[in-house]
Each structure stands twice: as structure tokens, then as C-alpha cells.
Amino acid sequence: MTKAEFEQHFTVVPPNPERTIKTSDVDMKSTFLWTLVDIGGKLYLLSGQHKYNSLAGPHPAIGLDYLITKEPWDRDLRVQWT
């Protein structure tokens, strides 16, 4: 899925994606949670919580490591973010 396709189907909460979501902010098993990961030098959003290859803190260029959406995901998704 591309970032544009993600934005057509999902609404990020809060609207400002530069706010870091901490693990204490949300149920980590939520189907509204997405994790930003670095795969081969490219950033991806993965549906759900992921620890493998996660950024272990906010990405300096984006300022986040998790996103929450208004709409739940219903299957494993990978979004090419950059």
C-alpha cells in the first residue's frame, strides 16, 4: 500500500502526525495502532505493534514511532511511508 492509498482509507488521530504516541497511550493490541519501522533504509507503517526493526523512539524526520487511526485495519498491512 502506498502512503496515498493509506490516506484514502485511514484517518490519523490526532490529526497532527508529528505527535509521538507512547506505548502507555494505547492498547498495544488495538486494530487502530500502526508501527513505523525502518526496512532497508525505507520507512514503512505496519499494522499493529512491532518490535523487530522498530525505530525504538520517534524518527527524527517525522517525530513518531506509532500512529493511531480512526478506522481499524482488518488484515496485516504494510504502507511504504518514504
Tab-separated table of N, CA, C and O in Angstrom:
chain	number	residue	atom	x	y	z
A	1	MET	N	0.854	-1.171	0.000
A	1	MET	CA	0.000	0.000	0.000
A	1	MET	C	0.901	1.235	0.000
A	1	MET	O	1.904	1.284	0.702
A	2	THR	N	0.522	2.217	-0.767
A	2	THR	CA	1.269	3.476	-0.792
A	2	THR	C	0.752	4.406	0.312
A	2	THR	O	-0.337	4.184	0.864
A	3	LYS	N	1.513	5.453	0.575
A	3	LYS	CA	1.079	6.439	1.567
A	3	LYS	C	-0.234	7.098	1.117
A	3	LYS	O	-1.135	7.314	1.931
A	4	ALA	N	-0.361	7.380	-0.174
A	4	ALA	CA	-1.594	7.993	-0.696
A	4	ALA	C	-2.798	7.075	-0.504
A	4	ALA	O	-3.880	7.537	-0.119
A	5	GLU	N	-2.623	5.781	-0.737
A	5	GLU	CA	-3.713	4.818	-0.528
A	5	GLU	C	-4.081	4.741	0.947
A	5	GLU	O	-5.263	4.674	1.301
A	6	PHE	N	-3.065	4.743	1.822
A	6	PHE	CA	-3.304	4.745	3.262
A	6	PHE	C	-4.161	5.948	3.640
A	6	PHE	O	-5.139	5.827	4.376
A	7	GLU	N	-3.790	7.124	3.127
A	7	GLU	CA	-4.501	8.354	3.469
A	7	GLU	C	-5.927	8.366	2.928
A	7	GLU	O	-6.785	9.058	3.474
A	8	GLN	N	-6.217	7.597	1.888
A	8	GLN	CA	-7.580	7.481	1.364
A	8	GLN	C	-8.453	6.618	2.263
A	8	GLN	O	-9.663	6.833	2.356
A	9	HIS	N	-7.856	5.640	2.934
A	9	HIS	CA	-8.616	4.667	3.717
A	9	HIS	C	-8.580	4.907	5.227
A	9	HIS	O	-9.460	4.410	5.938
A	10	PHE	N	-7.571	5.629	5.709
A	10	PHE	CA	-7.394	5.789	7.148
A	10	PHE	C	-7.199	7.253	7.518
A	10	PHE	O	-6.578	8.011	6.775
A	11	THR	N	-7.733	7.628	8.678
A	11	THR	CA	-7.594	8.976	9.219
A	11	THR	C	-6.740	8.888	10.473
A	11	THR	O	-7.084	8.178	11.420
A	12	VAL	N	-5.619	9.608	10.471
A	12	VAL	CA	-4.702	9.573	11.604
A	12	VAL	C	-5.260	10.384	12.764
A	12	VAL	O	-5.795	11.470	12.586
A	13	VAL	N	-5.141	9.831	13.977
A	13	VAL	CA	-5.553	10.503	15.207
A	13	VAL	C	-4.329	10.620	16.096
A	13	VAL	O	-3.676	9.613	16.341
A	14	PRO	N	-3.979	11.748	16.620
A	14	PRO	CA	-4.551	13.062	16.334
A	14	PRO	C	-4.204	13.505	14.918
A	14	PRO	O	-3.312	12.928	14.309
A	15	PRO	N	-4.879	14.540	14.418
A	15	PRO	CA	-4.639	14.965	13.045
A	15	PRO	C	-3.185	15.343	12.768
A	15	PRO	O	-2.736	15.258	11.653
A	16	ASN	N	-2.453	15.768	13.773
A	16	ASN	CA	-1.047	16.132	13.605
A	16	ASN	C	-0.182	14.887	13.772
A	16	ASN	O	0.061	14.446	14.888
A	17	PRO	N	0.330	14.293	12.686
A	17	PRO	CA	1.103	13.051	12.796
A	17	PRO	C	2.477	13.231	13.423
A	17	PRO	O	3.181	12.264	13.638
A	18	GLU	N	2.844	14.461	13.776
A	18	GLU	CA	4.146	14.673	14.396
A	18	GLU	C	4.106	14.464	15.907
A	18	GLU	O	5.128	14.545	16.567
A	19	ARG	N	2.957	14.186	16.463
A	19	ARG	CA	2.871	13.894	17.899
A	19	ARG	C	3.246	12.442	18.130
A	19	ARG	O	2.698	11.545	17.523
A	20	THR	N	4.193	12.227	18.993
A	20	THR	CA	4.623	10.869	19.301
A	20	THR	C	3.574	10.163	20.141
A	20	THR	O	3.067	10.713	21.102
A	21	ILE	N	3.244	8.941	19.765
A	21	ILE	CA	2.345	8.101	20.532
A	21	ILE	C	3.204	7.202	21.409
A	21	ILE	O	4.054	6.471	20.908
A	22	LYS	N	2.994	7.266	22.691
A	22	LYS	CA	3.739	6.415	23.612
A	22	LYS	C	2.959	5.117	23.841
A	22	LYS	O	1.748	5.086	23.703
A	23	THR	N	3.681	4.068	24.212
A	23	THR	CA	3.024	2.783	24.424
A	23	THR	C	1.986	2.857	25.526
A	23	THR	O	1.024	2.093	25.516
A	24	SER	N	2.128	3.784	26.458
A	24	SER	CA	1.139	3.916	27.530
A	24	SER	C	-0.133	4.625	27.054
A	24	SER	O	-1.128	4.640	27.753
A	25	ASP	N	-0.108	5.188	25.848
A	25	ASP	CA	-1.245	5.937	25.313
A	25	ASP	C	-2.344	5.062	24.720
A	25	ASP	O	-3.447	5.531	24.487
A	26	VAL	N	-2.039	3.797	24.423
A	26	VAL	CA	-2.983	2.985	23.645
A	26	VAL	C	-2.815	1.505	23.974
A	26	VAL	O	-1.736	1.072	24.379
A	27	ASP	N	-3.888	0.769	23.779
A	27	ASP	CA	-3.836	-0.690	23.882
A	27	ASP	C	-2.974	-1.193	22.729
A	27	ASP	O	-3.311	-1.012	21.557
A	28	MET	N	-1.863	-1.841	23.029
A	28	MET	CA	-0.917	-2.254	22.006
A	28	MET	C	-1.454	-3.386	21.122
A	28	MET	O	-0.860	-3.717	20.120
A	29	LYS	N	-2.582	-3.962	21.490
A	29	LYS	CA	-3.208	-4.989	20.654
A	29	LYS	C	-4.336	-4.401	19.804
A	29	LYS	O	-5.045	-5.123	19.124
A	30	SER	N	-4.466	-3.100	19.830
A	30	SER	CA	-5.532	-2.409	19.119
A	30	SER	C	-5.390	-2.557	17.604
A	30	SER	O	-4.288	-2.531	17.064
A	31	THR	N	-6.520	-2.670	16.928
A	31	THR	CA	-6.514	-2.696	15.468
A	31	THR	C	-6.539	-1.285	14.882
A	31	THR	O	-6.743	-1.107	13.687
A	32	PHE	N	-6.304	-0.291	15.721
A	32	PHE	CA	-6.190	1.090	15.289
A	32	PHE	C	-4.734	1.556	15.334
A	32	PHE	O	-4.428	2.678	14.975
A	33	LEU	N	-3.827	0.684	15.781
A	33	LEU	CA	-2.425	1.030	16.004
A	33	LEU	C	-1.558	0.618	14.820
A	33	LEU	O	-1.730	-0.463	14.252
A	34	TRP	N	-0.606	1.476	14.486
A	34	TRP	CA	0.366	1.236	13.411
A	34	TRP	C	1.758	1.533	13.963
A	34	TRP	O	1.934	2.442	14.771
A	35	THR	N	2.767	0.806	13.490
A	35	THR	CA	4.147	0.991	13.930
A	35	THR	C	5.003	1.438	12.749
A	35	THR	O	4.946	0.834	11.671
A	36	LEU	N	5.804	2.476	12.963
A	36	LEU	CA	6.750	2.934	11.957
A	36	LEU	C	8.035	2.127	12.101
A	36	LEU	O	8.607	2.053	13.194
A	37	VAL	N	8.490	1.506	11.024
A	37	VAL	CA	9.711	0.698	11.049
A	37	VAL	C	10.611	1.085	9.880
A	37	VAL	O	10.151	1.613	8.865
A	38	ASP	N	11.881	0.809	10.051
A	38	ASP	CA	12.882	1.025	9.006
A	38	ASP	C	13.219	-0.328	8.411
A	38	ASP	O	13.701	-1.215	9.113
A	39	ILE	N	12.954	-0.491	7.121
A	39	ILE	CA	13.272	-1.731	6.416
A	39	ILE	C	14.174	-1.359	5.245
A	39	ILE	O	13.726	-0.713	4.295
A	40	GLY	N	15.430	-1.718	5.358
A	40	GLY	CA	16.373	-1.428	4.276
A	40	GLY	C	16.548	0.038	3.977
A	40	GLY	O	16.741	0.421	2.831
A	41	GLY	N	16.456	0.870	5.002
A	41	GLY	CA	16.626	2.304	4.823
A	41	GLY	C	15.382	3.045	4.370
A	41	GLY	O	15.423	4.255	4.166
A	42	LYS	N	14.267	2.343	4.206
A	42	LYS	CA	12.999	2.981	3.855
A	42	LYS	C	12.046	2.846	5.030
A	42	LYS	O	12.081	1.865	5.757
A	43	LEU	N	11.184	3.840	5.200
A	43	LEU	CA	10.221	3.821	6.299
A	43	LEU	C	8.903	3.209	5.835
A	43	LEU	O	8.402	3.516	4.753
A	44	TYR	N	8.363	2.337	6.696
A	44	TYR	CA	7.080	1.692	6.442
A	44	TYR	C	6.218	1.789	7.690
A	44	TYR	O	6.729	1.788	8.811
A	45	LEU	N	4.906	1.858	7.487
A	45	LEU	CA	3.949	1.685	8.575
A	45	LEU	C	3.447	0.253	8.482
A	45	LEU	O	3.042	-0.199	7.408
A	46	LEU	N	3.483	-0.454	9.597
A	46	LEU	CA	2.950	-1.810	9.668
A	46	LEU	C	1.749	-1.810	10.589
A	46	LEU	O	1.786	-1.187	11.658
A	47	SER	N	0.702	-2.473	10.200
A	47	SER	CA	-0.475	-2.555	11.063
A	47	SER	C	-0.108	-3.318	12.323
A	47	SER	O	0.576	-4.340	12.278
A	48	GLY	N	-0.519	-2.778	13.477
A	48	GLY	CA	-0.251	-3.422	14.758
A	48	GLY	C	1.057	-2.983	15.386
A	48	GLY	O	1.730	-2.077	14.909
A	49	GLN	N	1.387	-3.651	16.488
A	49	GLN	CA	2.624	-3.365	17.211
A	49	GLN	C	3.715	-4.295	16.716
A	49	GLN	O	3.506	-5.497	16.577
A	50	HIS	N	4.881	-3.716	16.461
A	50	HIS	CA	6.027	-4.495	16.017
A	50	HIS	C	7.265	-4.006	16.750
A	50	HIS	O	7.477	-2.816	16.875
A	51	LYS	N	8.068	-4.938	17.235
A	51	LYS	CA	9.313	-4.567	17.908
A	51	LYS	C	10.521	-4.842	17.028
A	51	LYS	O	11.520	-4.180	17.127
A	52	TYR	N	10.429	-5.840	16.153
A	52	TYR	CA	11.541	-6.163	15.274
A	52	TYR	C	11.786	-5.003	14.320
A	52	TYR	O	10.895	-4.562	13.622
A	53	ASN	N	13.003	-4.489	14.325
A	53	ASN	CA	13.420	-3.429	13.416
A	53	ASN	C	12.617	-2.139	13.605
A	53	ASN	O	12.552	-1.323	12.711
A	54	SER	N	12.003	-1.991	14.780
A	54	SER	CA	11.299	-0.734	15.025
A	54	SER	C	12.334	0.341	15.316
A	54	SER	O	13.497	0.066	15.560
A	55	LEU	N	11.912	1.576	15.302
A	55	LEU	CA	12.841	2.674	15.446
A	55	LEU	C	13.259	2.926	16.889
A	55	LEU	O	14.172	3.686	17.124
A	56	ALA	N	12.613	2.274	17.829
A	56	ALA	CA	12.942	2.422	19.249
A	56	ALA	C	12.943	3.887	19.669
A	56	ALA	O	13.816	4.362	20.357
A	57	GLY	N	11.945	4.596	19.235
A	57	GLY	CA	11.804	6.006	19.578
A	57	GLY	C	11.381	6.783	18.347
A	57	GLY	O	11.447	6.273	17.237
A	58	PRO	N	10.952	8.013	18.540
A	58	PRO	CA	10.459	8.805	17.416
A	58	PRO	C	11.512	8.976	16.331
A	58	PRO	O	12.676	9.215	16.608
A	59	HIS	N	11.103	8.844	15.099
A	59	HIS	CA	12.000	9.078	13.979
A	59	HIS	C	12.295	10.569	13.913
A	59	HIS	O	11.379	11.385	13.966
A	60	PRO	N	13.570	10.970	13.809
A	60	PRO	CA	13.897	12.398	13.875
A	60	PRO	C	13.251	13.238	12.775
A	60	PRO	O	12.895	14.387	13.002
A	61	ALA	N	13.054	12.661	11.585
A	61	ALA	CA	12.477	13.444	10.492
A	61	ALA	C	10.964	13.551	10.590
A	61	ALA	O	10.370	14.475	10.077
A	62	ILE	N	10.324	12.590	11.262
A	62	ILE	CA	8.860	12.551	11.311
A	62	ILE	C	8.332	12.808	12.711
A	62	ILE	O	7.248	13.328	12.894
A	63	GLY	N	9.081	12.428	13.741
A	63	GLY	CA	8.678	12.683	15.115
A	63	GLY	C	7.676	11.693	15.653
A	63	GLY	O	6.894	12.013	16.525
A	64	LEU	N	7.650	10.465	15.116
A	64	LEU	CA	6.715	9.483	15.636
A	64	LEU	C	7.306	8.093	15.534
A	64	LEU	O	8.266	7.854	14.831
A	65	ASP	N	6.742	7.189	16.292
A	65	ASP	CA	7.071	5.775	16.154
A	65	ASP	C	5.802	4.929	16.054
A	65	ASP	O	5.843	3.814	15.563
A	66	TYR	N	4.670	5.476	16.472
A	66	TYR	CA	3.371	4.813	16.329
A	66	TYR	C	2.366	5.815	15.782
A	66	TYR	O	2.462	7.006	16.031
A	67	LEU	N	1.387	5.314	15.048
A	67	LEU	CA	0.236	6.101	14.631
A	67	LEU	C	-1.023	5.396	15.095
A	67	LEU	O	-1.051	4.169	15.195
A	68	ILE	N	-2.049	6.173	15.341
A	68	ILE	CA	-3.374	5.639	15.645
A	68	ILE	C	-4.316	6.196	14.589
A	68	ILE	O	-4.235	7.369	14.230
A	69	THR	N	-5.197	5.338	14.089
A	69	THR	CA	-6.168	5.772	13.092
A	69	THR	C	-7.588	5.648	13.638
A	69	THR	O	-7.843	4.876	14.552
A	70	LYS	N	-8.500	6.417	13.052
A	70	LYS	CA	-9.915	6.324	13.430
A	70	LYS	C	-10.505	5.009	12.951
A	70	LYS	O	-11.369	4.440	13.599
A	71	GLU	N	-10.049	4.545	11.802
A	71	GLU	CA	-10.572	3.321	11.210
A	71	GLU	C	-9.649	2.151	11.567
A	71	GLU	O	-8.430	2.277	11.489
A	72	PRO	N	-10.226	1.014	11.935
A	72	PRO	CA	-9.383	-0.146	12.253
A	72	PRO	C	-8.882	-0.820	10.972
A	72	PRO	O	-9.510	-0.725	9.921
A	73	TRP	N	-7.755	-1.484	11.086
A	73	TRP	CA	-7.299	-2.336	9.981
A	73	TRP	C	-7.878	-3.725	10.219
A	73	TRP	O	-8.144	-4.112	11.341
A	74	ASP	N	-8.090	-4.462	9.131
A	74	ASP	CA	-8.715	-5.780	9.259
A	74	ASP	C	-7.822	-6.916	8.769
A	74	ASP	O	-8.231	-8.071	8.737
A	75	ARG	N	-6.609	-6.571	8.352
A	75	ARG	CA	-5.626	-7.571	7.932
A	75	ARG	C	-4.241	-6.940	8.048
A	75	ARG	O	-4.121	-5.712	8.185
A	76	ASP	N	-3.212	-7.747	7.984
A	76	ASP	CA	-1.848	-7.219	8.044
A	76	ASP	C	-1.585	-6.346	6.821
A	76	ASP	O	-1.810	-6.766	5.682
A	77	LEU	N	-1.129	-5.130	7.086
A	77	LEU	CA	-0.849	-4.180	6.005
A	77	LEU	C	0.546	-3.586	6.178
A	77	LEU	O	1.014	-3.411	7.309
A	78	ARG	N	1.163	-3.288	5.063
A	78	ARG	CA	2.456	-2.585	5.068
A	78	ARG	C	2.323	-1.394	4.126
A	78	ARG	O	1.949	-1.549	2.971
A	79	VAL	N	2.613	-0.210	4.654
A	79	VAL	CA	2.489	1.032	3.906
A	79	VAL	C	3.877	1.606	3.690
A	79	VAL	O	4.596	1.870	4.652
A	80	GLN	N	4.248	1.817	2.434
A	80	GLN	CA	5.537	2.466	2.170
A	80	GLN	C	5.377	3.944	2.491
A	80	GLN	O	4.626	4.648	1.843
A	81	TRP	N	6.064	4.402	3.548
A	81	TRP	CA	5.894	5.762	4.054
A	81	TRP	C	6.839	6.729	3.367
A	81	TRP	O	6.499	7.870	3.129
A	82	THR	N	8.075	6.290	3.097
A	82	THR	CA	9.028	7.138	2.353
A	82	THR	C	9.719	6.312	1.298
A	82	THR	O	9.729	5.109	1.340
